[in-house]
Coordinates of C-alpha atoms (C1' of nucleotides) in Angstrom, one line a residue:
Chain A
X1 CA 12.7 -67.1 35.5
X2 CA 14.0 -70.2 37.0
X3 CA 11.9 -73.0 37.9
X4 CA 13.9 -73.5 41.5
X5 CA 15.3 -70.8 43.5
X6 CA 17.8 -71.8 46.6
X7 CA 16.0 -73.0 49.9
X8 CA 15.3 -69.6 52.0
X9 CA 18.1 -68.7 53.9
X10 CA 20.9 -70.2 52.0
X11 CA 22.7 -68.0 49.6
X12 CA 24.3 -68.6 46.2
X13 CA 27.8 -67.3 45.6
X14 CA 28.6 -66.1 42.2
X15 CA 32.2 -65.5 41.2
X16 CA 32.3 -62.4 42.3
X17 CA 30.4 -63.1 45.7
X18 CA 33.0 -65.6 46.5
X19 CA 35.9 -64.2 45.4
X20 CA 34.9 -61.7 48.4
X21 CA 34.4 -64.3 50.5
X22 CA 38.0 -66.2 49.7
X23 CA 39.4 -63.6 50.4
X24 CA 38.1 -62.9 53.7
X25 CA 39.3 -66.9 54.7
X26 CA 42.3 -66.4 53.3
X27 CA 43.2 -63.4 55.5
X28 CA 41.7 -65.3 58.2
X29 CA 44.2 -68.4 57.5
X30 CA 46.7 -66.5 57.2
X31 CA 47.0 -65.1 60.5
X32 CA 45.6 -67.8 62.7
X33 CA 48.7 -69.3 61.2
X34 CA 51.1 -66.9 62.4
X35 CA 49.8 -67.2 65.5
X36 CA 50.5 -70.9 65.4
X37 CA 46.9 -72.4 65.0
X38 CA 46.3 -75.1 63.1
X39 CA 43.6 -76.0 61.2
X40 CA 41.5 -78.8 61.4
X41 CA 37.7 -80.2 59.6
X42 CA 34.7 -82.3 61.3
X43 CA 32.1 -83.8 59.7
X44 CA 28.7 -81.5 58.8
X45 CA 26.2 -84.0 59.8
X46 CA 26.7 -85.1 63.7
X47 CA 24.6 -87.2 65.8
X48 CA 21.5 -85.2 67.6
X49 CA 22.4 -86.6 71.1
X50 CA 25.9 -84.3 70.8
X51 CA 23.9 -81.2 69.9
X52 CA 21.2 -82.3 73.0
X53 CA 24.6 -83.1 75.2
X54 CA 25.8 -79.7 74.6
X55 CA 22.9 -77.5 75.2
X56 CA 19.7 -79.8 76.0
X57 CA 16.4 -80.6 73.9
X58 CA 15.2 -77.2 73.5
X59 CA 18.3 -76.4 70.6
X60 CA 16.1 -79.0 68.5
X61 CA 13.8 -76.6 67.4
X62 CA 17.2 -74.6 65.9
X63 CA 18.5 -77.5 64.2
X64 CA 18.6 -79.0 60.5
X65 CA 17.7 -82.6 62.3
X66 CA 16.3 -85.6 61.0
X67 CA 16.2 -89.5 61.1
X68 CA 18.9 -90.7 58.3
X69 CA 18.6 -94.2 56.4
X70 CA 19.6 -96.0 59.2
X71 CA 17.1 -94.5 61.8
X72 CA 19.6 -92.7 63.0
X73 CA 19.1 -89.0 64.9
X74 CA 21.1 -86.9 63.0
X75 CA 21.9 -82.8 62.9
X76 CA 23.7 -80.7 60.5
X77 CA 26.0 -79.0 63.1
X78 CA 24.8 -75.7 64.1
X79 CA 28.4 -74.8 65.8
X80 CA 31.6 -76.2 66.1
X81 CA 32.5 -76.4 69.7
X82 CA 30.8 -79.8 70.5
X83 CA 32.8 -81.4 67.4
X84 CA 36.1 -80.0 68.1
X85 CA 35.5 -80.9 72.3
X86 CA 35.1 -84.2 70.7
X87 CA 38.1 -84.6 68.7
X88 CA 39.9 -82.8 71.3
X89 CA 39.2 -85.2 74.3
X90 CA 39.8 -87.9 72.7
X91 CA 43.4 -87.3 71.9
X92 CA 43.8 -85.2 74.7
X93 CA 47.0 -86.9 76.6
X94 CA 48.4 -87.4 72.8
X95 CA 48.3 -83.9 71.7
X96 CA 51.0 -81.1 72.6
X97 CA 49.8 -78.3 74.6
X98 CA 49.0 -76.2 74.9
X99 CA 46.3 -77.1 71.7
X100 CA 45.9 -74.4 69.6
X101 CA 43.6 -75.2 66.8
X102 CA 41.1 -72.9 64.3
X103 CA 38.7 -73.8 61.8
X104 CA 37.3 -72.4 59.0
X105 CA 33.5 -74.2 57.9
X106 CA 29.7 -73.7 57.1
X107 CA 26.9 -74.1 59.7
X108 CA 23.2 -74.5 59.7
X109 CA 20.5 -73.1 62.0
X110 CA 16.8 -73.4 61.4
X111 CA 15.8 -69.6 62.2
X112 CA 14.1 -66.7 60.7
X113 CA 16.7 -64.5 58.3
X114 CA 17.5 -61.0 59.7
X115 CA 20.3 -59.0 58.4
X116 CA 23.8 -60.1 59.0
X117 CA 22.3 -64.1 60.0
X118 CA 20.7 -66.8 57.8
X119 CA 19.7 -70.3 57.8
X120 CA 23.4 -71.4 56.4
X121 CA 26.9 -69.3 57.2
X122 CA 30.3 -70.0 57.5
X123 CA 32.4 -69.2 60.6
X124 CA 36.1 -68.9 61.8
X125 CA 36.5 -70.7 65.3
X126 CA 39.6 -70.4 66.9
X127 CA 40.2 -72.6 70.4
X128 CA 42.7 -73.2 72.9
X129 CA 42.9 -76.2 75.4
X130 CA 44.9 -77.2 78.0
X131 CA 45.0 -73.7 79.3
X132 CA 43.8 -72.8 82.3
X133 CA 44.9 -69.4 82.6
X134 CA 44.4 -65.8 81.4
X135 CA 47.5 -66.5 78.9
X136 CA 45.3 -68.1 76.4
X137 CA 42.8 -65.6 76.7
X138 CA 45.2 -62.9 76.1
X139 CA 46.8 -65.1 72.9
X140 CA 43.1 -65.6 71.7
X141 CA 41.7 -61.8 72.3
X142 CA 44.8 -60.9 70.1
X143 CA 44.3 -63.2 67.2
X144 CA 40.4 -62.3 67.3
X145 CA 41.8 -58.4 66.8
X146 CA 44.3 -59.2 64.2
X147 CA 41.7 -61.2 62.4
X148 CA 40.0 -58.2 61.8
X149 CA 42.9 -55.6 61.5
X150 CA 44.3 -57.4 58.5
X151 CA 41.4 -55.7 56.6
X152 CA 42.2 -52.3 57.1
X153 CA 39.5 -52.5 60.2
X154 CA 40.9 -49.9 63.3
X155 CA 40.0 -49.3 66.6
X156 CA 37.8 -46.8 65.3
X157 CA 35.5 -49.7 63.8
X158 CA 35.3 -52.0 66.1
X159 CA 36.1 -53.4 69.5
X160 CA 36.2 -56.1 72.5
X161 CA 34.0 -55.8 74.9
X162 CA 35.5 -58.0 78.0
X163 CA 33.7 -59.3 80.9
X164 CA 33.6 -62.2 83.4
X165 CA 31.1 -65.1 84.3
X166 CA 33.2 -66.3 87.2
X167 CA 33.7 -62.7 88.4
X168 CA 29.7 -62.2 88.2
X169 CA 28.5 -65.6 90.3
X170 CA 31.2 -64.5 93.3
X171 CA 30.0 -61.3 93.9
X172 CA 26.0 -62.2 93.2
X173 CA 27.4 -65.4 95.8
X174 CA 29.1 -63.0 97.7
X175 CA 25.3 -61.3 98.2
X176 CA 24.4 -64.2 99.6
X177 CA 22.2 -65.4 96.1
X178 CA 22.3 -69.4 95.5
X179 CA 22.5 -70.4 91.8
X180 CA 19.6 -70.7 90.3
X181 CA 18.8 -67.1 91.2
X182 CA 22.5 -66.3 90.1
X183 CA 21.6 -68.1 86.6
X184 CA 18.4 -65.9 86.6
X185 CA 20.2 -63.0 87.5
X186 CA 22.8 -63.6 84.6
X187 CA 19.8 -64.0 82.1
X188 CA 18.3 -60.6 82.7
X189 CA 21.6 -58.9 83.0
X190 CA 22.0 -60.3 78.9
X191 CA 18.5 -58.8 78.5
X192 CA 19.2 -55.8 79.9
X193 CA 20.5 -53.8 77.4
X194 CA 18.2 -54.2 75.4
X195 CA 14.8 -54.8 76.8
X196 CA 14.9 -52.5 79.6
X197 CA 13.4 -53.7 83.4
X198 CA 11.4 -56.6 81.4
X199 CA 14.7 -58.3 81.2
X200 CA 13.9 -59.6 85.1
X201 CA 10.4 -60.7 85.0
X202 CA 11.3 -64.2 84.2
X203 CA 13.9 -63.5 87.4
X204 CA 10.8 -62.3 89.7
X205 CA 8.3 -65.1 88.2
X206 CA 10.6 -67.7 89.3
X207 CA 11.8 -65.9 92.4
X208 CA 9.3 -62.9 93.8
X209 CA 9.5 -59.4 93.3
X210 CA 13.7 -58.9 93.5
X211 CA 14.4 -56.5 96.3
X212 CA 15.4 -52.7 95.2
X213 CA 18.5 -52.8 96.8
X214 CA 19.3 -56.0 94.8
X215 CA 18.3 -54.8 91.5
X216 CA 20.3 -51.7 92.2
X217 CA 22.9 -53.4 92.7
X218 CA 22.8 -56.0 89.7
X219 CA 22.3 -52.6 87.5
X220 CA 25.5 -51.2 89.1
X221 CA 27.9 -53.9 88.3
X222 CA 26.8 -54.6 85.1
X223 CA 27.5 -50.4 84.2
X224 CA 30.6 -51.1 85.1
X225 CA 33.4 -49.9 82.6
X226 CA 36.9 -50.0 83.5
X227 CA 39.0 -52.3 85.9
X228 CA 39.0 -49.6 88.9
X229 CA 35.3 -49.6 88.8
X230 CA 35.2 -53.1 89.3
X231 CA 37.5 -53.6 92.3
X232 CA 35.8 -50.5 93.9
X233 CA 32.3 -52.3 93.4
X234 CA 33.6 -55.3 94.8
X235 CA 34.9 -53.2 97.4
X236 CA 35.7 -55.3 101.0
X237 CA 34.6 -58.4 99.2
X238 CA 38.0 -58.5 96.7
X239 CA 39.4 -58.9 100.2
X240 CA 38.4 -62.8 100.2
X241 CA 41.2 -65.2 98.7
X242 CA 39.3 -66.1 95.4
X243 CA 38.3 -63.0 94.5
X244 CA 41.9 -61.3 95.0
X245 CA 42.9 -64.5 93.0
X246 CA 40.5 -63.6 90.2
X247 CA 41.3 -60.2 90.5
X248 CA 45.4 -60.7 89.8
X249 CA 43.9 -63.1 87.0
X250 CA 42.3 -60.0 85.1
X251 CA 45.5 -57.5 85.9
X252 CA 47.1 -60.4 83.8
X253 CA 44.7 -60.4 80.9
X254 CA 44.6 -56.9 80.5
X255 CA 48.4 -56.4 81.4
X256 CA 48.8 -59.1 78.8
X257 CA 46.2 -56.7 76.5
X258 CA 48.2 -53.8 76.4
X259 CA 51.8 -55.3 75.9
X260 CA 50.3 -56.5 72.9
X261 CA 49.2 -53.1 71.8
X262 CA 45.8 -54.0 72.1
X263 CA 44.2 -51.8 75.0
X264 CA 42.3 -49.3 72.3
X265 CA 40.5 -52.0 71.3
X266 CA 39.2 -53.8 74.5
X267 CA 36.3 -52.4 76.9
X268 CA 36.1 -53.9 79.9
X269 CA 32.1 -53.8 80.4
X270 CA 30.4 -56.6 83.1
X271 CA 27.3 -56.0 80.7
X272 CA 28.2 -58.5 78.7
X273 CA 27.3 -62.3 80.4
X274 CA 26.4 -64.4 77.1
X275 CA 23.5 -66.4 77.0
X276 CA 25.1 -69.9 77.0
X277 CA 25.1 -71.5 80.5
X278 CA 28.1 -73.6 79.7
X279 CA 30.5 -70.7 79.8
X280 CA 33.0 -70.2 83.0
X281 CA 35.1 -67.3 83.3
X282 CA 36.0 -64.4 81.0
X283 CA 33.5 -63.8 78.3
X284 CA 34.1 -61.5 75.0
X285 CA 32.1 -60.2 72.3
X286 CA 33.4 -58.1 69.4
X287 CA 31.2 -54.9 68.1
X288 CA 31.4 -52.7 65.2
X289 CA 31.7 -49.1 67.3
X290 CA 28.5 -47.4 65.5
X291 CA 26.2 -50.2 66.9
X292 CA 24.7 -50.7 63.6
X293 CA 25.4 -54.2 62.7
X294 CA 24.8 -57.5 65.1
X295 CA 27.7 -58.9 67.1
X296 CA 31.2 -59.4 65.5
X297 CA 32.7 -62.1 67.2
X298 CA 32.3 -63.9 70.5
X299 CA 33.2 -66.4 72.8
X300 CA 35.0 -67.2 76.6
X301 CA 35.9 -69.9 79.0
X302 CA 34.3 -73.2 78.7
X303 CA 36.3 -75.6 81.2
X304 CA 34.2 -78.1 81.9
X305 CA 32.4 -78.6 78.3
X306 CA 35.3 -81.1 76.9
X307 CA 34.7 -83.4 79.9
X308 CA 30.9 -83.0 79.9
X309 CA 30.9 -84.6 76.2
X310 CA 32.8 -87.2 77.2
X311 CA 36.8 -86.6 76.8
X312 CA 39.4 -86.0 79.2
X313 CA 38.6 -82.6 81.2
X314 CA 40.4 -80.2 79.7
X315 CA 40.6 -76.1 80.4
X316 CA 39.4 -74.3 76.9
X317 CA 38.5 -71.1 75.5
X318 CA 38.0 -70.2 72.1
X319 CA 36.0 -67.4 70.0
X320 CA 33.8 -67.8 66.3
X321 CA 33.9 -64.8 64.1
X322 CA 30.8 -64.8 61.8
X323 CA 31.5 -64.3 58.3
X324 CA 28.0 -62.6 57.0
X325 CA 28.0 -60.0 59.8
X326 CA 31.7 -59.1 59.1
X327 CA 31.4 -59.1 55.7
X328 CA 28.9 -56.8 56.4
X329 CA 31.1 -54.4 57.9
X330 CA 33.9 -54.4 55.5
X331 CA 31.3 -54.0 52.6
X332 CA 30.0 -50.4 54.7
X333 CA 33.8 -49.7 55.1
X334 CA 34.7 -49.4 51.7
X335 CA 37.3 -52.4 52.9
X336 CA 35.6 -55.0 50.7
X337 CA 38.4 -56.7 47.9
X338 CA 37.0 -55.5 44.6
X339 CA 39.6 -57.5 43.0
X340 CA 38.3 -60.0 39.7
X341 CA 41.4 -62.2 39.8
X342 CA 43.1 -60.9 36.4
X343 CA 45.0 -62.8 33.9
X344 CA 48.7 -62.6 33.6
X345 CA 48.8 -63.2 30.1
X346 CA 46.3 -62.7 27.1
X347 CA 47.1 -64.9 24.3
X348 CA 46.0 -62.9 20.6
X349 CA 46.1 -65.9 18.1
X350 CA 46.0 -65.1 14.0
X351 CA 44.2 -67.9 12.4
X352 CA 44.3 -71.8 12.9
X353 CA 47.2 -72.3 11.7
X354 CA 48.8 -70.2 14.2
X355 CA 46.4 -71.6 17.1
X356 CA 48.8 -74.7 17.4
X357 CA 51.7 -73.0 18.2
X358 CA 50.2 -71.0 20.7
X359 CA 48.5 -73.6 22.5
X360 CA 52.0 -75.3 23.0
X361 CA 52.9 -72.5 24.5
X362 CA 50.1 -71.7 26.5
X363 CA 50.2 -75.2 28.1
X364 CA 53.8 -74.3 29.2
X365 CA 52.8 -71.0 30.5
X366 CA 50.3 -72.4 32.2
X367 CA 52.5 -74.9 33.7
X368 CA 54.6 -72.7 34.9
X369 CA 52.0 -70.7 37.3
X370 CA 50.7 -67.6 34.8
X371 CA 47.1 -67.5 34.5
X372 CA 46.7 -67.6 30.7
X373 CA 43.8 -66.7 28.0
X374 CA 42.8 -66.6 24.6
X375 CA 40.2 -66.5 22.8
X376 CA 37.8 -69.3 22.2
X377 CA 36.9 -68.8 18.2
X378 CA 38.8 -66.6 15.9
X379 CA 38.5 -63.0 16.3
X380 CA 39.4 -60.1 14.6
X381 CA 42.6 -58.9 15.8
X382 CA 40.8 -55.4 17.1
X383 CA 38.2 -57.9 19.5
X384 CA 41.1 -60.2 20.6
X385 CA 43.1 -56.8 21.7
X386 CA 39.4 -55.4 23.7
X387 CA 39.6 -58.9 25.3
X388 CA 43.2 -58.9 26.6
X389 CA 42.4 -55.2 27.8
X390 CA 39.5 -57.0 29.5
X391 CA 41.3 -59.7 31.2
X392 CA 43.6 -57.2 33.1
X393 CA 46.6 -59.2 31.2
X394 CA 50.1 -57.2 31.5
X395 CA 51.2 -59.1 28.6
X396 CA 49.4 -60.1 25.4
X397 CA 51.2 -62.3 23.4
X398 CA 50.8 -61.8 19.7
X399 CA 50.7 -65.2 17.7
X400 CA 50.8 -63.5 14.0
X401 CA 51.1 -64.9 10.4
X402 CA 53.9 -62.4 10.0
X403 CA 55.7 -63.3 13.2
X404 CA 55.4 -67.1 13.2
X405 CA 57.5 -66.8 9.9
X406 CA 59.8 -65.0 11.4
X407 CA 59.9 -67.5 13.9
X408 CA 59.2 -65.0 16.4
X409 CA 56.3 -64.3 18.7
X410 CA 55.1 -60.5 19.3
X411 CA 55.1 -59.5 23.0
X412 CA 52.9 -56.7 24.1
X413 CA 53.2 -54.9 27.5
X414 CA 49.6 -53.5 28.1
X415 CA 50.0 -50.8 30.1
X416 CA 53.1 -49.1 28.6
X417 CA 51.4 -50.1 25.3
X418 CA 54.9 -51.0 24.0
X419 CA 55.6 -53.9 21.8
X420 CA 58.9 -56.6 20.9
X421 CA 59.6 -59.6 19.2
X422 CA 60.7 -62.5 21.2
X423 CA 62.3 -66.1 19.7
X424 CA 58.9 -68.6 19.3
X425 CA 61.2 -71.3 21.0
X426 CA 62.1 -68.8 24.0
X427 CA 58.9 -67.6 25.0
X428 CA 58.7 -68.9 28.4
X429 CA 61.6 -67.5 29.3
X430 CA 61.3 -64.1 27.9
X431 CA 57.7 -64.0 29.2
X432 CA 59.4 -64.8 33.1
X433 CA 62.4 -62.4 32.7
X434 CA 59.3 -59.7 32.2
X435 CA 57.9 -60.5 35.2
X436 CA 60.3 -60.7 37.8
X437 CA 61.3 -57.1 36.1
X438 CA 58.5 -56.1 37.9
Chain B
rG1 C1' 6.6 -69.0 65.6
rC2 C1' 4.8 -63.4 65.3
rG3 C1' 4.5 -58.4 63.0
rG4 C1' 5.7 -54.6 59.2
rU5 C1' 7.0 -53.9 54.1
rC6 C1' 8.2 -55.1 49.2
rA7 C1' 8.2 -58.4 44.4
rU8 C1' 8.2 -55.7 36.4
rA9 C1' 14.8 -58.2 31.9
rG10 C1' 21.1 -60.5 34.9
rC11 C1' 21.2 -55.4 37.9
rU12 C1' 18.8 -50.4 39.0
rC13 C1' 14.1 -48.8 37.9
rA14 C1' 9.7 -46.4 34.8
rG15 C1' 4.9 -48.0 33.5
rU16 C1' -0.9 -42.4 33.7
rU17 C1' -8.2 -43.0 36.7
rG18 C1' -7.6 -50.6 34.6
rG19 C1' -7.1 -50.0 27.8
rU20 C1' -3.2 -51.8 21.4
rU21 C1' 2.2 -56.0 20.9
rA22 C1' 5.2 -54.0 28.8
rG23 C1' 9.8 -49.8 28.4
rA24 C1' 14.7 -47.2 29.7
rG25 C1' 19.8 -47.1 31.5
rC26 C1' 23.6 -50.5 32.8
rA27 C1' 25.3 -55.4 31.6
rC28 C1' 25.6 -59.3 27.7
rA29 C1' 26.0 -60.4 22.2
rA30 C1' 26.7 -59.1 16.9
rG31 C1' 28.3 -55.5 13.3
rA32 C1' 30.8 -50.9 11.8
rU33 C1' 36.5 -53.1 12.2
rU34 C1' 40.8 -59.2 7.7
rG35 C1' 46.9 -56.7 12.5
rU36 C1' 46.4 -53.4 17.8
rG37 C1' 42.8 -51.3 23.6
rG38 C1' 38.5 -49.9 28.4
rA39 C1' 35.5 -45.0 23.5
rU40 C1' 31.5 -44.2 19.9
rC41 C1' 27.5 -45.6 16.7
rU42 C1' 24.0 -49.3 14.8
rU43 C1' 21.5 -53.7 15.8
rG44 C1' 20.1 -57.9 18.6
rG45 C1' 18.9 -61.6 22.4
rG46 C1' 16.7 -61.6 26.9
rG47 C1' 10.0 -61.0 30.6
rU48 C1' 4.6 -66.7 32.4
rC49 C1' 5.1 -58.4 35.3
rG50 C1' 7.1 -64.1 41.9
rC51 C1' 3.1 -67.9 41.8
rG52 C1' -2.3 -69.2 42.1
rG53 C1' -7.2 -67.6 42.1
rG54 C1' -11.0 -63.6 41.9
rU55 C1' -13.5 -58.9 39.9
rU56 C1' -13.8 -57.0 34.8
rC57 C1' -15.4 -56.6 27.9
rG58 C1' -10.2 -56.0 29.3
rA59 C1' -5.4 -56.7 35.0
rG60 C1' 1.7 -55.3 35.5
rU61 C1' -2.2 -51.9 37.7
rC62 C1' -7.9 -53.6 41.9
rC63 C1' -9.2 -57.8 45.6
rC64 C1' -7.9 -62.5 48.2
rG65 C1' -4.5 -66.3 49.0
rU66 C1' 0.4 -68.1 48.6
rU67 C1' 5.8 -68.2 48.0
rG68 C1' 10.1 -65.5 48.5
rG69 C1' 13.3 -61.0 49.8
rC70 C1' 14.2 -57.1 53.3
rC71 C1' 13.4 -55.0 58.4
rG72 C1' 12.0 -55.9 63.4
rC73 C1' 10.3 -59.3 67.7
rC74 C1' 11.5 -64.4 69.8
rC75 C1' 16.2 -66.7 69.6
rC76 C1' 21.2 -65.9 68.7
rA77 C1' 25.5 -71.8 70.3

RNA sequence: GCGGUCAUAGCUCAGUUGGUUAGAGCACAAGAUUGUGGAUCUUGGGGUCGCGGGUUCGAGUCCCGUUGGCCGCCCCA
């Protein structure tokens, strides 16, 4: 038993743990760079004050934070938005837009492990800026789908559910509510679901008892489930020129949605508000359709966060995807790589005096991108053949006694278990031309 | 921060009302096998029974505490 086991929460990855996990960022890479993302890094320790900028003292108690060397207030970041607003707004009249930009790093929280969360996890944010309207939502929506497609995921696992902050506060303001009761409002709506009527008591300890009509009302529109549900809740109120603006806004989203082939996998459903304050307009979560596992993905419309850290005001709106949760999901699917990277090429090596020619041509195997192996020690021939079969090696290559004074070295195809002789001095060559056969 | 539950080999687990030196399968290693495969057989290494204390002639087993895992609440950027 070891003497030191990892700090709770945080997770060791064996090679077999990460090559799951590799795989799942290299997927990810991949098609955040077809859509035409690019990637950037920020540090992991950030100044406190950005954290407390963001989302004000109470996040402390969530945070990795502490006083460094220098006495200074320092976090391990808990999320990525405040650093990228950062580096964002302060190139923001240098960079093209509109900025499209996705990263791919590790984040700490101080809380209590559940399934699906810890105190340490890696995320994929994606973020657009400098676009105001529904446009970038639609480009982000689709990359947050085809993030998850690329594993073999359908619109049978999971799915987008799509609502509106913006939408919510003009028709609450269109009730006549100011906002701090339309704040309160929101917050029990993102209890709802799942703690029943409790979900307004902080609403009716700040406010009084909330009239039935009211709640009845608030329960309505957050039921609601398609787009003609919500213009016939809004009823005579879509009339007004911001709401009929808002209104063309969503028929662009989800027109946008469905050219893209993506209407199977968004909901629209007002039930979902998010519990961050700082978000302004269209919200989304993504959910795996049995309900069984935590949310997916989420994010929305933050336009006034870059300039509220400091930068230039810019329009933004980005998404995280969590990597334990979906991880999660693929493993239940069946959808999780079982790959062990395999060797190309298994090197079976007579004696010493044979080991030097084949390590000159392992080196220039090597060099030329195969992933070659051989044993360690000297083996028996029968062992060195059970360890190429091991390896997953198409080719072993046989570096005989017999052969080497033939000046030739044996070549073995695994699978069809068939066997040549190939010139010592050619066997890079032979060894490619057996390959791109393939 | 709160509650429930669990903890025996790398993994999955057995271990009788408390009783000799804690077991099995898988995995790992060696041999059978001095030039040909994922099999088989034999053998081996590996345990402070999570940790600490208590009860007892005697504790993996009972009691208390603690640490950690899992599940849920709070929170979820």
């Amino acid at each position: 038993m070891a003497t030191f086991q990892s700090l709770p929460g945080f997770r060791d990855f064996y090679p077999e743990d990460l090559a799951k996990r590799t795989h799942i960022f290299r997927l990810w890479r991949q098609t955040a760079a077809a859509f035409g993302f690019a990637e950037y890094d920020t540090p992991v320790l950030e100044p406190l004050d950005l954290y407390r900028a963001k989302s004000g003292d109470e996040i402390e108690a969530q945070l990795f934070s502490f006083a460094d060397k220098g006495g200074r207030e320092v976090a391990l970041r808990p999320e990525m938005t405040p650093s990228v607003c950062r580096l964002v707004g302060a190139r923001a009249n240098a960079l093209k837009r509109p900025i499209k930009w996705f990263s791919i790093a590790e984040f700490y929280r101080y809380e209590r492990m559940q399934k699906g969360r810890g105190r340490c996890f890696h995320q994929f944010n994606a973020d657009i800026f400098g676009e105001a309207g529904p446009e970038a939502e639609i480009e982000l929506i689709a990359l947050l789908v085809e993030c998850m497609r690329v594993f073999g995921l359908t619109e049978k696992d999971f799915f987008v559910r799509l609502s509106d902050r913006n939408l919510w506060f003009h028709y609450l303001g269109s009730l006549g509510l100011d906002e701090p009761r339309i704040r309160a409002l929101l917050g029990a709506v993102d209890k709802h679901e799942r703690g029943g009527d409790d979900a307004f008591k902080p609403y009716e300890e700040a406010f009084g008892a909330i009239p039935a009509d009211l709640k009845a009302k608030v329960l309505a529109f957050q039921s609601i489930r398609s787009f003609a549900q919500l213009e016939a809740a809004l009823g005579a109120a879509a009339a007004s020129a911001e709401l009929a603006q808002r209104l063309a806004q969503w028929r662009t989203l989800l027109g946008g949605l469905e050219a893209m082939g993506l209407a199977g996998f968004v909901q629209v459903d007002l039930g979902v508000v998010r519990g961050l304050a700082y978000y302004t307009g269209f919200v989304f979560e993504a959910f795996d359709r049995k309900g069984e596992l935590r949310a997916l993905a989420g994010g929305g419309r933050y336009d006034d966060l870059v300039g509220r850290l400091g930068g230039t005001p810019l329009p933004a709106v980005g998404f995280a995807i969590g990597e334990m949760t979906f991880a999660l999901l693929l493993e239940e699917r069946g959808l999780s790589p079982a790959v062990v990277q395999a060797a190309d090429i298994y090197c079976v090596i007579g004696s010493a005096a044979e080991r030097r020619a084949a390590f000159a041509d392992i080196r220039r195997l090597r060099a030329l991108g195969y992933r070659v192996e051989y044993p360690m020690r000297e083996l028996a021939f029968g062992k060195q053949f059970k360890a190429a079969a091991d390896s997953g090696a198409r080719l072993a290559l046989i570096y005989g006694a017999e052969e080497l004074a033939r000046g030739m070295v044996k070549v073995r195809d695994m699978a069809e278990r068939s066997e040549r002789d190939v010139p010592a001095a050619g066997v890079g060559d032979a060894v490619r031309g057996l390959f791109e056969a393939h």
